[in-house]
Amino acid sequence: MKTPQGLQALIDDGIIDTVIRPLKSGKEASVYVVRSGAAVRCAKVYKDMAQRSFQARVQYQEGRKVRGSREARAIGKATRFGRKQQEDDWKNTEVDALYQLAAAGVRVPQPYGFFNGVLVMELVTDAEGRAAPRLGEVDLEPAQARAFHRFLLQQVVRMLCLGLIHGDLSEYNVLVAADGPVIIDLPQVVSAAGNNAARAMLLRDVGNLANTLGQFAPELLHARYGEEMWALFEQGRLRPDSELSGAFADDTHRADVDDIMAAINDARQEAIIRQQGREAANASD
C-alpha cells in the first residue's frame, strides 16, 4: 500500500520498516498496522484539529500543566502559536499517560515511542492474533461480563490512585484482547485533583462500563461503584487494591451555611489585610 503521510519519516529513520494496512480512522487520528523488525505494532497518526474542536476540549484540559507562561498566554489568546502548542499538548498527554499507566500496571497498549507526531505502540490482538475487537462488538456470558467489569473497575481505581481519569471511557475505548480488556484512547485524560468536572467524568466512565456490561449481567446496572470510588479518593483511602462493594449511601446531612459563609468572610478579610500589608511595604520602599 502507499505509505500514508506522516509515516514515511519513520521509515526513513528506521523506526518502522513498512506499513501493512490501515487499522482504523477517527476524527482525531488514523491508526495503521506496521512492521518494526520482527514485531508487528500499530502507529497512531494524529490529525490536525480545527479551531472548533479545541472548544470541545476545554473541560478536559482544565487543571493540566502548561510548560511556561508564554505558552499559557498564547493558548489563552488562541494565537496560531497557541493553537499549535495546544495541539502538541493534546498529543503529548496521551503519550505521557500511556507510559505512566503502563508503568503502574494498568492494562493499556505498551508504548514504544513518539516520533514526529506519531505514537508507536503495541498492537492489541485477540486469541487468533487478529486485531482485537471493541468491547461493544462482543457478546459475553454473564460470568464473563462480571469478570470484565471487575477487571475494568480495578484499572479505573489504579488510574485514580495516580490522579488520572480517562474522561471518555466506553465500549468504544476498550479492546478485548486474548488476555482480557485493554483501555485505549487517552488524549483527553483528566486530572482528578485539578479539574472541577473530574467527579462527573469519573461517574460517567464507570456508568458507561456498567451500561455496556449490564446488558449481560443486569445487576451491574444498579451498583454505585463510581460514587464509592470517588468518596474513598476524596478521603485519601483509595488504594490500587481497594475492594469495592458497589454500595453507596448519599450524604443527607444539611450543610451549615452560616459556618461556611463565616469561613469565606474570614478568608476574604485575611486576604484584604495581607494585600494592605504588601501595599504598605511597597510604599515604604
mmCIF file with all atom_site columns, C-alpha atoms in Angstrom, residues 10-158:
data_model
loop_
_atom_site.group_PDB
_atom_site.id
_atom_site.type_symbol
_atom_site.label_atom_id
_atom_site.label_alt_id
_atom_site.label_comp_id
_atom_site.label_asym_id
_atom_site.label_entity_id
_atom_site.label_seq_id
_atom_site.pdbx_PDB_ins_code
_atom_site.Cartn_x
_atom_site.Cartn_y
_atom_site.Cartn_z
_atom_site.occupancy
_atom_site.B_iso_or_equiv
_atom_site.pdbx_formal_charge
_atom_site.auth_seq_id
_atom_site.auth_comp_id
_atom_site.auth_asym_id
_atom_site.auth_atom_id
_atom_site.pdbx_PDB_model_num
ATOM 1   C CA . LEU A 1 10  ? 9.568   6.869   10.498 1.00 0.00 ? 10  LEU A CA 1
ATOM 2   C CA . ILE A 1 11  ? 10.546  4.520   7.676  1.00 0.00 ? 11  ILE A CA 1
ATOM 3   C CA . ASP A 1 12  ? 13.401  6.828   6.630  1.00 0.00 ? 12  ASP A CA 1
ATOM 4   C CA . ASP A 1 13  ? 14.671  6.877   10.226 1.00 0.00 ? 13  ASP A CA 1
ATOM 5   C CA . GLY A 1 14  ? 14.435  3.088   10.569 1.00 0.00 ? 14  GLY A CA 1
ATOM 6   C CA . ILE A 1 15  ? 11.834  3.229   13.335 1.00 0.00 ? 15  ILE A CA 1
ATOM 7   C CA . ILE A 1 16  ? 9.417   1.102   11.318 1.00 0.00 ? 16  ILE A CA 1
ATOM 8   C CA . ASP A 1 17  ? 10.122  -0.994  8.231  1.00 0.00 ? 17  ASP A CA 1
ATOM 9   C CA . THR A 1 18  ? 6.800   -0.987  6.431  1.00 0.00 ? 18  THR A CA 1
ATOM 10  C CA . VAL A 1 19  ? 3.129   -0.137  6.688  1.00 0.00 ? 19  VAL A CA 1
ATOM 11  C CA . ILE A 1 20  ? 0.993   -3.280  6.456  1.00 0.00 ? 20  ILE A CA 1
ATOM 12  C CA . ARG A 1 21  ? -2.549  -1.879  6.401  1.00 0.00 ? 21  ARG A CA 1
ATOM 13  C CA . PRO A 1 22  ? -4.900  0.685   7.912  1.00 0.00 ? 22  PRO A CA 1
ATOM 14  C CA . LEU A 1 23  ? -6.479  -0.372  11.204 1.00 0.00 ? 23  LEU A CA 1
ATOM 15  C CA . LYS A 1 24  ? -8.987  2.386   11.946 1.00 0.00 ? 24  LYS A CA 1
ATOM 16  C CA . SER A 1 25  ? -9.618  6.037   11.258 1.00 0.00 ? 25  SER A CA 1
ATOM 17  C CA . GLY A 1 26  ? -11.345 8.507   13.564 1.00 0.00 ? 26  GLY A CA 1
ATOM 18  C CA . LYS A 1 27  ? -11.865 12.227  13.971 1.00 0.00 ? 27  LYS A CA 1
ATOM 19  C CA . GLU A 1 28  ? -8.589  12.739  15.789 1.00 0.00 ? 28  GLU A CA 1
ATOM 20  C CA . ALA A 1 29  ? -6.251  10.075  14.444 1.00 0.00 ? 29  ALA A CA 1
ATOM 21  C CA . SER A 1 30  ? -5.684  7.263   11.984 1.00 0.00 ? 30  SER A CA 1
ATOM 22  C CA . VAL A 1 31  ? -4.105  4.018   13.159 1.00 0.00 ? 31  VAL A CA 1
ATOM 23  C CA . TYR A 1 32  ? -2.049  1.703   10.958 1.00 0.00 ? 32  TYR A CA 1
ATOM 24  C CA . VAL A 1 33  ? -0.590  -1.766  11.424 1.00 0.00 ? 33  VAL A CA 1
ATOM 25  C CA . VAL A 1 34  ? 3.167   -1.540  10.879 1.00 0.00 ? 34  VAL A CA 1
ATOM 26  C CA . ARG A 1 35  ? 6.165   -3.837  10.989 1.00 0.00 ? 35  ARG A CA 1
ATOM 27  C CA . SER A 1 36  ? 9.251   -2.993  13.014 1.00 0.00 ? 36  SER A CA 1
ATOM 28  C CA . GLY A 1 37  ? 11.858  -5.708  12.611 1.00 0.00 ? 37  GLY A CA 1
ATOM 29  C CA . ALA A 1 38  ? 10.178  -8.965  13.605 1.00 0.00 ? 38  ALA A CA 1
ATOM 30  C CA . ALA A 1 39  ? 7.469   -7.188  15.598 1.00 0.00 ? 39  ALA A CA 1
ATOM 31  C CA . VAL A 1 40  ? 4.056   -6.133  14.320 1.00 0.00 ? 40  VAL A CA 1
ATOM 32  C CA . ARG A 1 41  ? 2.872   -2.961  16.020 1.00 0.00 ? 41  ARG A CA 1
ATOM 33  C CA . CYS A 1 42  ? 0.493   -0.099  15.375 1.00 0.00 ? 42  CYS A CA 1
ATOM 34  C CA . ALA A 1 43  ? 1.189   3.539   14.616 1.00 0.00 ? 43  ALA A CA 1
ATOM 35  C CA . LYS A 1 44  ? -1.251  6.281   15.606 1.00 0.00 ? 44  LYS A CA 1
ATOM 36  C CA . VAL A 1 45  ? -1.015  9.293   13.305 1.00 0.00 ? 45  VAL A CA 1
ATOM 37  C CA . TYR A 1 46  ? -2.726  12.293  14.884 1.00 0.00 ? 46  TYR A CA 1
ATOM 38  C CA . LYS A 1 47  ? -4.759  14.605  12.690 1.00 0.00 ? 47  LYS A CA 1
ATOM 39  C CA . ASP A 1 48  ? -4.608  18.377  12.972 1.00 0.00 ? 48  ASP A CA 1
ATOM 40  C CA . MET A 1 49  ? -7.817  19.613  14.530 1.00 0.00 ? 49  MET A CA 1
ATOM 41  C CA . ALA A 1 50  ? -9.887  22.645  13.542 1.00 0.00 ? 50  ALA A CA 1
ATOM 42  C CA . GLN A 1 51  ? -10.432 25.529  15.948 1.00 0.00 ? 51  GLN A CA 1
ATOM 43  C CA . ARG A 1 52  ? -13.958 24.349  16.793 1.00 0.00 ? 52  ARG A CA 1
ATOM 44  C CA . SER A 1 53  ? -12.511 21.089  18.113 1.00 0.00 ? 53  SER A CA 1
ATOM 45  C CA . PHE A 1 54  ? -10.413 22.926  20.683 1.00 0.00 ? 54  PHE A CA 1
ATOM 46  C CA . GLN A 1 55  ? -13.550 24.340  22.259 1.00 0.00 ? 55  GLN A CA 1
ATOM 47  C CA . ALA A 1 56  ? -14.864 20.833  22.943 1.00 0.00 ? 56  ALA A CA 1
ATOM 48  C CA . ARG A 1 57  ? -11.622 20.016  24.750 1.00 0.00 ? 57  ARG A CA 1
ATOM 49  C CA . VAL A 1 58  ? -11.761 22.831  27.293 1.00 0.00 ? 58  VAL A CA 1
ATOM 50  C CA . GLN A 1 59  ? -13.417 20.739  30.007 1.00 0.00 ? 59  GLN A CA 1
ATOM 51  C CA . TYR A 1 60  ? -10.718 18.088  29.694 1.00 0.00 ? 60  TYR A CA 1
ATOM 52  C CA . GLN A 1 61  ? -7.772  20.486  29.702 1.00 0.00 ? 61  GLN A CA 1
ATOM 53  C CA . GLU A 1 62  ? -8.683  22.227  32.948 1.00 0.00 ? 62  GLU A CA 1
ATOM 54  C CA . GLY A 1 63  ? -6.015  21.501  35.538 1.00 0.00 ? 63  GLY A CA 1
ATOM 55  C CA . ARG A 1 64  ? -3.354  20.410  33.062 1.00 0.00 ? 64  ARG A CA 1
ATOM 56  C CA . LYS A 1 65  ? 0.089   21.905  33.427 1.00 0.00 ? 65  LYS A CA 1
ATOM 57  C CA . VAL A 1 66  ? 1.386   24.209  30.698 1.00 0.00 ? 66  VAL A CA 1
ATOM 58  C CA . ARG A 1 67  ? 5.131   24.339  30.155 1.00 0.00 ? 67  ARG A CA 1
ATOM 59  C CA . GLY A 1 68  ? 5.632   28.094  30.514 1.00 0.00 ? 68  GLY A CA 1
ATOM 60  C CA . SER A 1 69  ? 3.948   31.468  30.819 1.00 0.00 ? 69  SER A CA 1
ATOM 61  C CA . ARG A 1 70  ? 4.472   32.251  27.123 1.00 0.00 ? 70  ARG A CA 1
ATOM 62  C CA . GLU A 1 71  ? 2.677   29.060  26.106 1.00 0.00 ? 71  GLU A CA 1
ATOM 63  C CA . ALA A 1 72  ? -0.119  29.710  28.604 1.00 0.00 ? 72  ALA A CA 1
ATOM 64  C CA . ARG A 1 73  ? -0.683  33.237  27.279 1.00 0.00 ? 73  ARG A CA 1
ATOM 65  C CA . ALA A 1 74  ? -0.651  32.075  23.669 1.00 0.00 ? 74  ALA A CA 1
ATOM 66  C CA . ILE A 1 75  ? -3.158  29.310  24.402 1.00 0.00 ? 75  ILE A CA 1
ATOM 67  C CA . GLY A 1 76  ? -5.385  31.738  26.261 1.00 0.00 ? 76  GLY A CA 1
ATOM 68  C CA . LYS A 1 77  ? -5.343  34.185  23.341 1.00 0.00 ? 77  LYS A CA 1
ATOM 69  C CA . ALA A 1 78  ? -5.851  31.374  20.772 1.00 0.00 ? 78  ALA A CA 1
ATOM 70  C CA . THR A 1 79  ? -2.971  32.637  18.627 1.00 0.00 ? 79  THR A CA 1
ATOM 71  C CA . ARG A 1 80  ? -1.565  30.463  15.872 1.00 0.00 ? 80  ARG A CA 1
ATOM 72  C CA . PHE A 1 81  ? 1.330   29.510  18.126 1.00 0.00 ? 81  PHE A CA 1
ATOM 73  C CA . GLY A 1 82  ? -1.116  28.883  20.960 1.00 0.00 ? 82  GLY A CA 1
ATOM 74  C CA . ARG A 1 83  ? -3.259  26.566  18.863 1.00 0.00 ? 83  ARG A CA 1
ATOM 75  C CA . LYS A 1 84  ? -0.173  24.628  17.776 1.00 0.00 ? 84  LYS A CA 1
ATOM 76  C CA . GLN A 1 85  ? 1.007   24.419  21.383 1.00 0.00 ? 85  GLN A CA 1
ATOM 77  C CA . GLN A 1 86  ? -2.424  23.201  22.465 1.00 0.00 ? 86  GLN A CA 1
ATOM 78  C CA . GLU A 1 87  ? -2.389  20.605  19.691 1.00 0.00 ? 87  GLU A CA 1
ATOM 79  C CA . ASP A 1 88  ? 1.060   19.380  20.738 1.00 0.00 ? 88  ASP A CA 1
ATOM 80  C CA . ASP A 1 89  ? -0.003  19.230  24.387 1.00 0.00 ? 89  ASP A CA 1
ATOM 81  C CA . TRP A 1 90  ? -3.102  17.210  23.433 1.00 0.00 ? 90  TRP A CA 1
ATOM 82  C CA . LYS A 1 91  ? -0.947  14.594  21.692 1.00 0.00 ? 91  LYS A CA 1
ATOM 83  C CA . ASN A 1 92  ? 1.730   14.512  24.383 1.00 0.00 ? 92  ASN A CA 1
ATOM 84  C CA . THR A 1 93  ? -0.906  13.991  27.072 1.00 0.00 ? 93  THR A CA 1
ATOM 85  C CA . GLU A 1 94  ? -1.799  10.576  25.659 1.00 0.00 ? 94  GLU A CA 1
ATOM 86  C CA . VAL A 1 95  ? 1.847   9.579   25.277 1.00 0.00 ? 95  VAL A CA 1
ATOM 87  C CA . ASP A 1 96  ? 2.710   10.623  28.833 1.00 0.00 ? 96  ASP A CA 1
ATOM 88  C CA . ALA A 1 97  ? -0.396  8.910   30.220 1.00 0.00 ? 97  ALA A CA 1
ATOM 89  C CA . LEU A 1 98  ? 0.373   5.637   28.417 1.00 0.00 ? 98  LEU A CA 1
ATOM 90  C CA . TYR A 1 99  ? 3.886   5.472   29.830 1.00 0.00 ? 99  TYR A CA 1
ATOM 91  C CA . GLN A 1 100 ? 2.697   6.367   33.329 1.00 0.00 ? 100 GLN A CA 1
ATOM 92  C CA . LEU A 1 101 ? -0.200  3.916   33.310 1.00 0.00 ? 101 LEU A CA 1
ATOM 93  C CA . ALA A 1 102 ? 1.774   1.054   31.766 1.00 0.00 ? 102 ALA A CA 1
ATOM 94  C CA . ALA A 1 103 ? 4.471   1.517   34.441 1.00 0.00 ? 103 ALA A CA 1
ATOM 95  C CA . ALA A 1 104 ? 1.776   1.344   37.131 1.00 0.00 ? 104 ALA A CA 1
ATOM 96  C CA . GLY A 1 105 ? 0.365   -1.919  35.798 1.00 0.00 ? 105 GLY A CA 1
ATOM 97  C CA . VAL A 1 106 ? -2.767  -0.500  34.165 1.00 0.00 ? 106 VAL A CA 1
ATOM 98  C CA . ARG A 1 107 ? -3.711  -2.553  31.112 1.00 0.00 ? 107 ARG A CA 1
ATOM 99  C CA . VAL A 1 108 ? -3.139  -0.144  28.249 1.00 0.00 ? 108 VAL A CA 1
ATOM 100 C CA . PRO A 1 109 ? -1.228  -0.690  24.991 1.00 0.00 ? 109 PRO A CA 1
ATOM 101 C CA . GLN A 1 110 ? 2.509   -0.719  25.637 1.00 0.00 ? 110 GLN A CA 1
ATOM 102 C CA . PRO A 1 111 ? 4.007   2.441   24.097 1.00 0.00 ? 111 PRO A CA 1
ATOM 103 C CA . TYR A 1 112 ? 7.246   2.177   22.104 1.00 0.00 ? 112 TYR A CA 1
ATOM 104 C CA . GLY A 1 113 ? 7.876   5.832   21.353 1.00 0.00 ? 113 GLY A CA 1
ATOM 105 C CA . PHE A 1 114 ? 6.534   9.101   19.984 1.00 0.00 ? 114 PHE A CA 1
ATOM 106 C CA . PHE A 1 115 ? 8.181   10.240  16.762 1.00 0.00 ? 115 PHE A CA 1
ATOM 107 C CA . ASN A 1 116 ? 7.281   13.271  14.640 1.00 0.00 ? 116 ASN A CA 1
ATOM 108 C CA . GLY A 1 117 ? 3.729   13.319  15.953 1.00 0.00 ? 117 GLY A CA 1
ATOM 109 C CA . VAL A 1 118 ? 3.252   9.547   15.554 1.00 0.00 ? 118 VAL A CA 1
ATOM 110 C CA . LEU A 1 119 ? 2.710   7.237   18.526 1.00 0.00 ? 119 LEU A CA 1
ATOM 111 C CA . VAL A 1 120 ? 4.085   3.714   18.023 1.00 0.00 ? 120 VAL A CA 1
ATOM 112 C CA . MET A 1 121 ? 2.603   1.163   20.405 1.00 0.00 ? 121 MET A CA 1
ATOM 113 C CA . GLU A 1 122 ? 1.539   -2.418  20.968 1.00 0.00 ? 122 GLU A CA 1
ATOM 114 C CA . LEU A 1 123 ? -0.931  -3.939  18.534 1.00 0.00 ? 123 LEU A CA 1
ATOM 115 C CA . VAL A 1 124 ? -3.631  -5.434  20.767 1.00 0.00 ? 124 VAL A CA 1
ATOM 116 C CA . THR A 1 125 ? -4.787  -8.783  19.380 1.00 0.00 ? 125 THR A CA 1
ATOM 117 C CA . ASP A 1 126 ? -7.351  -11.491 20.107 1.00 0.00 ? 126 ASP A CA 1
ATOM 118 C CA . ALA A 1 127 ? -6.687  -15.196 20.667 1.00 0.00 ? 127 ALA A CA 1
ATOM 119 C CA . GLU A 1 128 ? -6.300  -15.765 16.903 1.00 0.00 ? 128 GLU A CA 1
ATOM 120 C CA . GLY A 1 129 ? -3.760  -12.985 16.505 1.00 0.00 ? 129 GLY A CA 1
ATOM 121 C CA . ARG A 1 130 ? -6.182  -10.624 14.765 1.00 0.00 ? 130 ARG A CA 1
ATOM 122 C CA . ALA A 1 131 ? -6.715  -7.002  15.798 1.00 0.00 ? 131 ALA A CA 1
ATOM 123 C CA . ALA A 1 132 ? -8.793  -7.132  18.972 1.00 0.00 ? 132 ALA A CA 1
ATOM 124 C CA . PRO A 1 133 ? -12.468 -6.115  18.744 1.00 0.00 ? 133 PRO A CA 1
ATOM 125 C CA . ARG A 1 134 ? -14.002 -3.335  20.792 1.00 0.00 ? 134 ARG A CA 1
ATOM 126 C CA . LEU A 1 135 ? -15.962 -4.212  23.919 1.00 0.00 ? 135 LEU A CA 1
ATOM 127 C CA . GLY A 1 136 ? -19.203 -3.159  22.245 1.00 0.00 ? 136 GLY A CA 1
ATOM 128 C CA . GLU A 1 137 ? -18.647 -5.647  19.430 1.00 0.00 ? 137 GLU A CA 1
ATOM 129 C CA . VAL A 1 138 ? -18.586 -8.846  21.505 1.00 0.00 ? 138 VAL A CA 1
ATOM 130 C CA . ASP A 1 139 ? -21.263 -10.964 23.165 1.00 0.00 ? 139 ASP A CA 1
ATOM 131 C CA . LEU A 1 140 ? -20.481 -12.153 26.669 1.00 0.00 ? 140 LEU A CA 1
ATOM 132 C CA . GLU A 1 141 ? -21.750 -14.724 29.102 1.00 0.00 ? 141 GLU A CA 1
ATOM 133 C CA . PRO A 1 142 ? -22.929 -13.212 32.435 1.00 0.00 ? 142 PRO A CA 1
ATOM 134 C CA . ALA A 1 143 ? -19.929 -14.553 34.344 1.00 0.00 ? 143 ALA A CA 1
ATOM 135 C CA . GLN A 1 144 ? -17.525 -13.165 31.749 1.00 0.00 ? 144 GLN A CA 1
ATOM 136 C CA . ALA A 1 145 ? -19.260 -9.771  31.812 1.00 0.00 ? 145 ALA A CA 1
ATOM 137 C CA . ARG A 1 146 ? -18.897 -9.656  35.589 1.00 0.00 ? 146 ARG A CA 1
ATOM 138 C CA . ALA A 1 147 ? -15.230 -10.594 35.346 1.00 0.00 ? 147 ALA A CA 1
ATOM 139 C CA . PHE A 1 148 ? -14.597 -7.903  32.717 1.00 0.00 ? 148 PHE A CA 1
ATOM 140 C CA . HIS A 1 149 ? -16.437 -5.349  34.835 1.00 0.00 ? 149 HIS A CA 1
ATOM 141 C CA . ARG A 1 150 ? -14.438 -6.237  37.943 1.00 0.00 ? 150 ARG A CA 1
ATOM 142 C CA . PHE A 1 151 ? -11.170 -6.022  35.991 1.00 0.00 ? 151 PHE A CA 1
ATOM 143 C CA . LEU A 1 152 ? -12.018 -2.698  34.350 1.00 0.00 ? 152 LEU A CA 1
ATOM 144 C CA . LEU A 1 153 ? -13.071 -1.164  37.675 1.00 0.00 ? 153 LEU A CA 1
ATOM 145 C CA . GLN A 1 154 ? -9.699  -2.228  39.038 1.00 0.00 ? 154 GLN A CA 1
ATOM 146 C CA . GLN A 1 155 ? -7.992  -0.376  36.179 1.00 0.00 ? 155 GLN A CA 1
ATOM 147 C CA . VAL A 1 156 ? -10.087 2.744   36.825 1.00 0.00 ? 156 VAL A CA 1
ATOM 148 C CA . VAL A 1 157 ? -9.117  2.589   40.513 1.00 0.00 ? 157 VAL A CA 1
ATOM 149 C CA . ARG A 1 158 ? -5.426  2.303   39.632 1.00 0.00 ? 158 ARG A CA 1
#
